Every structure is written in C-alpha cells, then in structure tokens.
Coordinates of N, CA, C and O in Angstrom, one line a residue:
M294 N -36.7 27.7 -28.4 CA -36.9 26.9 -27.1 C -38.4 26.6 -26.9 O -39.2 27.5 -27.1
T295 N -38.7 25.4 -26.6 CA -40.1 25.0 -26.4 C -40.5 25.6 -25.0 O -39.9 25.4 -24.0
T296 N -41.7 26.3 -25.1 CA -42.2 26.8 -23.8 C -43.4 26.2 -23.4 O -43.8 26.2 -22.2
Q297 N -44.2 25.5 -24.3 CA -45.4 24.7 -24.0 C -45.4 23.4 -24.7 O -45.0 23.4 -25.9
V298 N -46.0 22.5 -24.1 CA -46.2 21.2 -24.7 C -47.7 20.8 -24.5 O -48.3 21.1 -23.6
R299 N -48.2 20.1 -25.6 CA -49.6 19.6 -25.5 C -49.4 18.1 -25.6 O -48.6 17.5 -26.4
A300 N -50.0 17.4 -24.5 CA -49.8 15.9 -24.5 C -51.1 15.3 -24.0 O -51.9 15.9 -23.4
S301 N -51.2 14.0 -24.4 CA -52.2 13.1 -23.9 C -51.5 12.0 -23.1 O -50.4 11.8 -23.4
H302 N -52.3 11.4 -22.2 CA -51.6 10.4 -21.5 C -52.7 9.3 -21.0 O -53.9 9.6 -21.1
I303 N -52.1 8.2 -20.7 CA -52.9 7.1 -20.2 C -52.3 6.7 -18.9 O -51.1 6.4 -18.8
L304 N -53.0 6.8 -17.8 CA -52.5 6.6 -16.4 C -53.0 5.2 -15.9 O -54.2 4.9 -15.9
V305 N -52.0 4.3 -15.5 CA -52.4 3.0 -14.9 C -51.6 2.8 -13.7 O -50.6 3.6 -13.4
K306 N -51.9 1.7 -12.9 CA -51.3 1.5 -11.6 C -49.9 0.8 -11.7 O -49.1 1.0 -10.8
T307 N -49.7 -0.1 -12.7 CA -48.5 -0.9 -12.7 C -47.7 -0.7 -13.9 O -48.2 -0.3 -15.0
E308 N -46.4 -0.9 -13.9 CA -45.5 -0.8 -15.0 C -45.9 -1.9 -16.1 O -45.8 -1.6 -17.3
D309 N -46.4 -3.1 -15.6 CA -46.8 -4.1 -16.6 C -47.9 -3.6 -17.4 O -48.0 -3.9 -18.6
E310 N -48.9 -3.0 -16.8 CA -50.1 -2.5 -17.5 C -49.7 -1.4 -18.5 O -50.1 -1.4 -19.6
A311 N -48.8 -0.5 -18.1 CA -48.3 0.5 -19.0 C -47.5 -0.1 -20.2 O -47.8 0.4 -21.3
N312 N -46.8 -1.1 -20.0 CA -46.1 -1.7 -21.1 C -47.0 -2.5 -22.0 O -46.9 -2.4 -23.2
R313 N -48.1 -3.1 -21.5 CA -49.1 -3.8 -22.3 C -49.8 -2.7 -23.2 O -50.1 -2.9 -24.4
I314 N -50.2 -1.6 -22.6 CA -50.9 -0.5 -23.3 C -50.0 0.1 -24.4 O -50.4 0.3 -25.5
L315 N -48.7 0.3 -24.1 CA -47.7 0.8 -25.1 C -47.6 -0.2 -26.2 O -47.6 0.3 -27.4
K316 N -47.6 -1.4 -25.9 CA -47.6 -2.4 -27.1 C -48.8 -2.4 -27.9 O -48.7 -2.4 -29.1
R317 N -50.0 -2.2 -27.3 CA -51.2 -2.1 -28.1 C -51.2 -0.9 -29.0 O -51.5 -1.0 -30.2
I318 N -50.6 0.2 -28.5 CA -50.6 1.4 -29.4 C -49.5 1.2 -30.5 O -49.7 1.6 -31.6
N319 N -48.4 0.7 -30.0 CA -47.3 0.5 -31.1 C -47.7 -0.6 -32.1 O -47.2 -0.5 -33.3
D320 N -48.7 -1.4 -31.8 CA -49.2 -2.4 -32.7 C -50.3 -1.8 -33.6 O -51.0 -2.6 -34.4
G321 N -50.6 -0.6 -33.4 CA -51.6 0.1 -34.3 C -52.9 0.5 -33.6 O -53.7 1.1 -34.3
E322 N -53.2 0.2 -32.4 CA -54.4 0.6 -31.8 C -54.4 2.1 -31.6 O -53.4 2.8 -31.4
D323 N -55.6 2.7 -31.7 CA -55.7 4.2 -31.5 C -55.4 4.6 -30.1 O -56.1 4.2 -29.2
F324 N -54.6 5.7 -30.0 CA -54.3 6.2 -28.6 C -55.6 6.6 -27.8 O -55.8 6.3 -26.7
L325 N -56.4 7.4 -28.6 CA -57.6 7.9 -27.9 C -58.5 6.9 -27.5 O -59.0 6.9 -26.3
A326 N -58.7 5.8 -28.2 CA -59.6 4.7 -27.8 C -59.0 4.0 -26.6 O -59.8 3.6 -25.7
V327 N -57.7 3.8 -26.7 CA -57.1 3.0 -25.6 C -57.1 3.8 -24.3 O -57.4 3.3 -23.2
A328 N -56.9 5.1 -24.4 CA -57.0 6.0 -23.2 C -58.4 6.0 -22.6 O -58.5 5.9 -21.4
K329 N -59.4 6.1 -23.5 CA -60.8 6.0 -23.0 C -61.1 4.8 -22.2 O -61.9 4.7 -21.3
R330 N -60.5 3.7 -22.7 CA -60.8 2.3 -22.1 C -60.0 2.0 -20.9 O -60.6 1.4 -20.0
F331 N -58.8 2.4 -20.8 CA -57.9 1.9 -19.8 C -57.4 3.0 -18.7 O -57.0 2.6 -17.7
S332 N -57.4 4.3 -19.2 CA -56.8 5.3 -18.2 C -57.6 5.4 -17.0 O -58.8 5.4 -17.0
S333 N -56.9 5.6 -15.9 CA -57.6 5.9 -14.6 C -57.7 7.4 -14.3 O -58.2 7.8 -13.3
C334 N -57.2 8.2 -15.2 CA -57.2 9.7 -15.1 C -58.6 10.2 -15.6 O -59.1 9.7 -16.6
P335 N -59.1 11.3 -14.9 CA -60.3 11.9 -15.5 C -60.2 12.4 -16.9 O -61.2 12.5 -17.6
S336 N -58.9 12.6 -17.4 CA -58.7 13.1 -18.8 C -59.1 11.9 -19.8 O -59.2 12.2 -21.0
R337 N -59.4 10.8 -19.3 CA -59.7 9.7 -20.2 C -60.9 10.0 -21.1 O -61.1 9.6 -22.2
K338 N -61.9 10.8 -20.5 CA -63.1 11.1 -21.3 C -62.8 12.0 -22.5 O -63.5 12.1 -23.5
N339 N -61.5 12.6 -22.5 CA -61.1 13.4 -23.7 C -60.0 12.7 -24.4 O -59.1 13.2 -25.1
G340 N -59.9 11.3 -24.3 CA -58.8 10.5 -24.8 C -57.5 10.8 -24.3 O -56.5 10.5 -24.9
G341 N -57.5 11.2 -23.0 CA -56.2 11.5 -22.3 C -55.6 12.8 -22.5 O -54.6 13.1 -22.0
D342 N -56.3 13.7 -23.3 CA -55.8 15.0 -23.7 C -55.7 15.9 -22.4 O -56.7 16.1 -21.7
L343 N -54.4 16.4 -22.1 CA -54.2 17.3 -21.0 C -54.1 18.8 -21.4 O -54.0 19.6 -20.6
G344 N -54.2 19.0 -22.7 CA -54.2 20.4 -23.2 C -52.7 20.9 -23.2 O -51.8 20.1 -23.0
W345 N -52.5 22.1 -23.4 CA -51.2 22.8 -23.3 C -50.8 23.0 -21.9 O -51.6 23.4 -21.1
F346 N -49.5 22.8 -21.6 CA -48.9 23.2 -20.3 C -47.5 23.6 -20.4 O -46.8 23.2 -21.4
G347 N -47.1 24.4 -19.4 CA -45.7 24.9 -19.4 C -44.9 24.2 -18.3 O -45.4 23.4 -17.6
K348 N -43.7 24.7 -18.2 CA -42.8 24.1 -17.1 C -43.4 24.4 -15.8 O -43.9 25.5 -15.6
G349 N -43.3 23.4 -14.9 CA -43.8 23.6 -13.5 C -45.2 23.3 -13.4 O -45.7 23.5 -12.2
Q350 N -46.0 22.9 -14.4 CA -47.4 22.7 -14.2 C -47.8 21.2 -14.0 O -48.8 20.9 -13.6
M351 N -46.8 20.3 -14.3 CA -47.0 18.9 -14.1 C -46.0 18.3 -13.2 O -45.0 19.0 -12.9
V352 N -46.2 17.1 -12.7 CA -45.1 16.5 -11.8 C -43.8 16.4 -12.6 O -43.9 16.2 -13.8
P353 N -42.7 16.6 -12.0 CA -41.4 16.7 -12.6 C -41.1 15.5 -13.6 O -40.6 15.7 -14.7
E354 N -41.5 14.2 -13.2 CA -41.1 13.1 -14.1 C -41.9 13.2 -15.4 O -41.4 13.0 -16.5
F355 N -43.2 13.5 -15.3 CA -44.0 13.6 -16.4 C -43.6 14.8 -17.3 O -43.5 14.7 -18.5
E356 N -43.4 15.9 -16.7 CA -42.9 17.1 -17.5 C -41.6 16.9 -18.2 O -41.5 17.2 -19.4
Q357 N -40.6 16.3 -17.5 CA -39.3 16.0 -18.2 C -39.5 15.1 -19.4 O -38.9 15.4 -20.6
A358 N -40.3 14.1 -19.3 CA -40.6 13.1 -20.4 C -41.3 13.8 -21.5 O -40.9 13.7 -22.7
A359 N -42.3 14.6 -21.2 CA -43.1 15.3 -22.2 C -42.3 16.3 -23.0 O -42.4 16.4 -24.2
F360 N -41.5 17.1 -22.3 CA -40.7 18.1 -23.0 C -39.5 17.5 -23.8 O -39.2 18.1 -24.7
A361 N -39.1 16.4 -23.4 CA -38.0 15.7 -24.1 C -38.4 14.9 -25.4 O -37.7 14.7 -26.3
A362 N -39.7 14.5 -25.4 CA -40.2 13.6 -26.5 C -40.5 14.5 -27.7 O -40.8 15.7 -27.7
D363 N -40.4 13.8 -28.9 CA -40.7 14.4 -30.2 C -42.2 14.4 -30.3 O -42.9 13.5 -29.9
T364 N -42.8 15.4 -31.0 CA -44.1 15.5 -31.3 C -44.6 14.3 -32.1 O -43.9 13.9 -33.0
G365 N -45.7 13.7 -31.7 CA -46.3 12.5 -32.4 C -45.8 11.2 -31.8 O -46.3 10.1 -32.1
K366 N -44.8 11.2 -30.9 CA -44.2 10.0 -30.3 C -45.0 9.6 -29.1 O -45.5 10.5 -28.3
V367 N -45.1 8.3 -28.9 CA -45.7 7.7 -27.7 C -44.5 7.2 -26.9 O -43.8 6.3 -27.4
I368 N -44.5 7.5 -25.7 CA -43.4 7.1 -24.8 C -43.9 6.6 -23.5 O -45.1 6.8 -23.1
G369 N -43.1 5.9 -22.8 CA -43.5 5.3 -21.5 C -42.8 4.0 -21.3 O -42.1 3.5 -22.1
P370 N -43.1 3.4 -20.1 CA -43.9 4.0 -19.0 C -43.0 5.0 -18.3 O -41.8 4.8 -18.1
V371 N -43.7 6.1 -17.8 CA -43.0 7.1 -17.0 C -43.7 7.0 -15.6 O -44.9 7.2 -15.5
K372 N -42.9 6.8 -14.6 CA -43.4 6.6 -13.2 C -43.5 8.0 -12.6 O -42.6 8.8 -12.6
S373 N -44.6 8.2 -11.9 CA -44.8 9.3 -11.0 C -45.6 8.9 -9.8 O -45.9 7.7 -9.6
Q374 N -45.8 9.9 -8.9 CA -46.6 9.5 -7.6 C -48.0 9.0 -7.9 O -48.6 8.4 -7.1
F375 N -48.5 9.2 -9.1 CA -49.8 8.9 -9.5 C -49.9 7.4 -10.1 O -50.9 6.9 -10.1
G376 N -48.8 6.9 -10.5 CA -48.8 5.6 -11.2 C -47.9 5.7 -12.4 O -46.8 6.4 -12.3
F377 N -48.2 5.0 -13.4 CA -47.4 4.9 -14.7 C -48.1 5.5 -15.8 O -49.3 5.2 -16.0
H378 N -47.4 6.4 -16.5 CA -48.0 7.1 -17.7 C -47.5 6.6 -19.0 O -46.3 6.3 -19.0
V379 N -48.4 6.4 -19.9 CA -48.0 6.3 -21.3 C -48.4 7.7 -21.9 O -49.5 8.1 -21.8
I380 N -47.4 8.4 -22.5 CA -47.6 9.7 -22.9 C -47.4 9.9 -24.5 O -46.5 9.4 -25.0
K381 N -48.3 10.7 -25.1 CA -48.2 11.0 -26.4 C -48.1 12.5 -26.5 O -49.1 13.3 -26.2
V382 N -47.0 13.0 -27.1 CA -46.9 14.5 -27.3 C -47.5 14.8 -28.6 O -47.3 14.4 -29.6
T383 N -48.6 15.8 -28.5 CA -49.3 16.1 -29.7 C -49.0 17.5 -30.1 O -49.5 17.9 -31.3
G384 N -48.2 18.2 -29.5 CA -47.8 19.6 -30.0 C -46.7 20.2 -29.1 O -46.6 19.9 -27.9
K385 N -46.0 21.2 -29.7 CA -45.0 21.9 -29.0 C -45.0 23.4 -29.5 O -45.1 23.6 -30.7
K386 N -44.8 24.4 -28.7 CA -44.7 25.7 -29.1 C -43.9 26.6 -28.2 O -43.7 26.1 -27.1

C-alpha cells in the first residue's frame, strides 16, 4: 500500500488555463519549465515540487488524484479551493 506520494503541480485560476498547460506538457514541453512560468503557487520556484506527503496533508481533491495516479503521469485539471491543478506524480513509497 502506498503511504507517501511525491508530486509536483502547476496551480492556475481557471480550468481553461489548466487544460492549455496540460496540452503544452502533453505536446512535449518540460513540466518544470512550465511550472516555473505559469504556476501561481510558491512551489513554482522548485518547478512545482511539493516533496513527499502522506494522507491528510493535502486538500482532499488533490490528495485523491495524486494517490490514484501512476508515477510519471501528468493529470488534471483537478479542482480545489485554491484553483485548478495540473499534477505530476514523481514518486510513491
């Protein structure tokens, strides 16, 4: 059973923005570079990296998506109280 996930994310205000960002990444743009350019989260300076987290440490919508996604996959948009997230799961343990 996965007890911790490491993820990076890009946070934007609208679903349209999130979909455009997801398309850029799916078309081959580097997640880290896109995060640094577009994310409104302070994690942008680290390319969106949020580090390792366990259950109950993130808002429920984000946590459910991150724990359900396969390592290396980019998913989204995921809506939370903060906006829309594009999430890349970078590890599970």
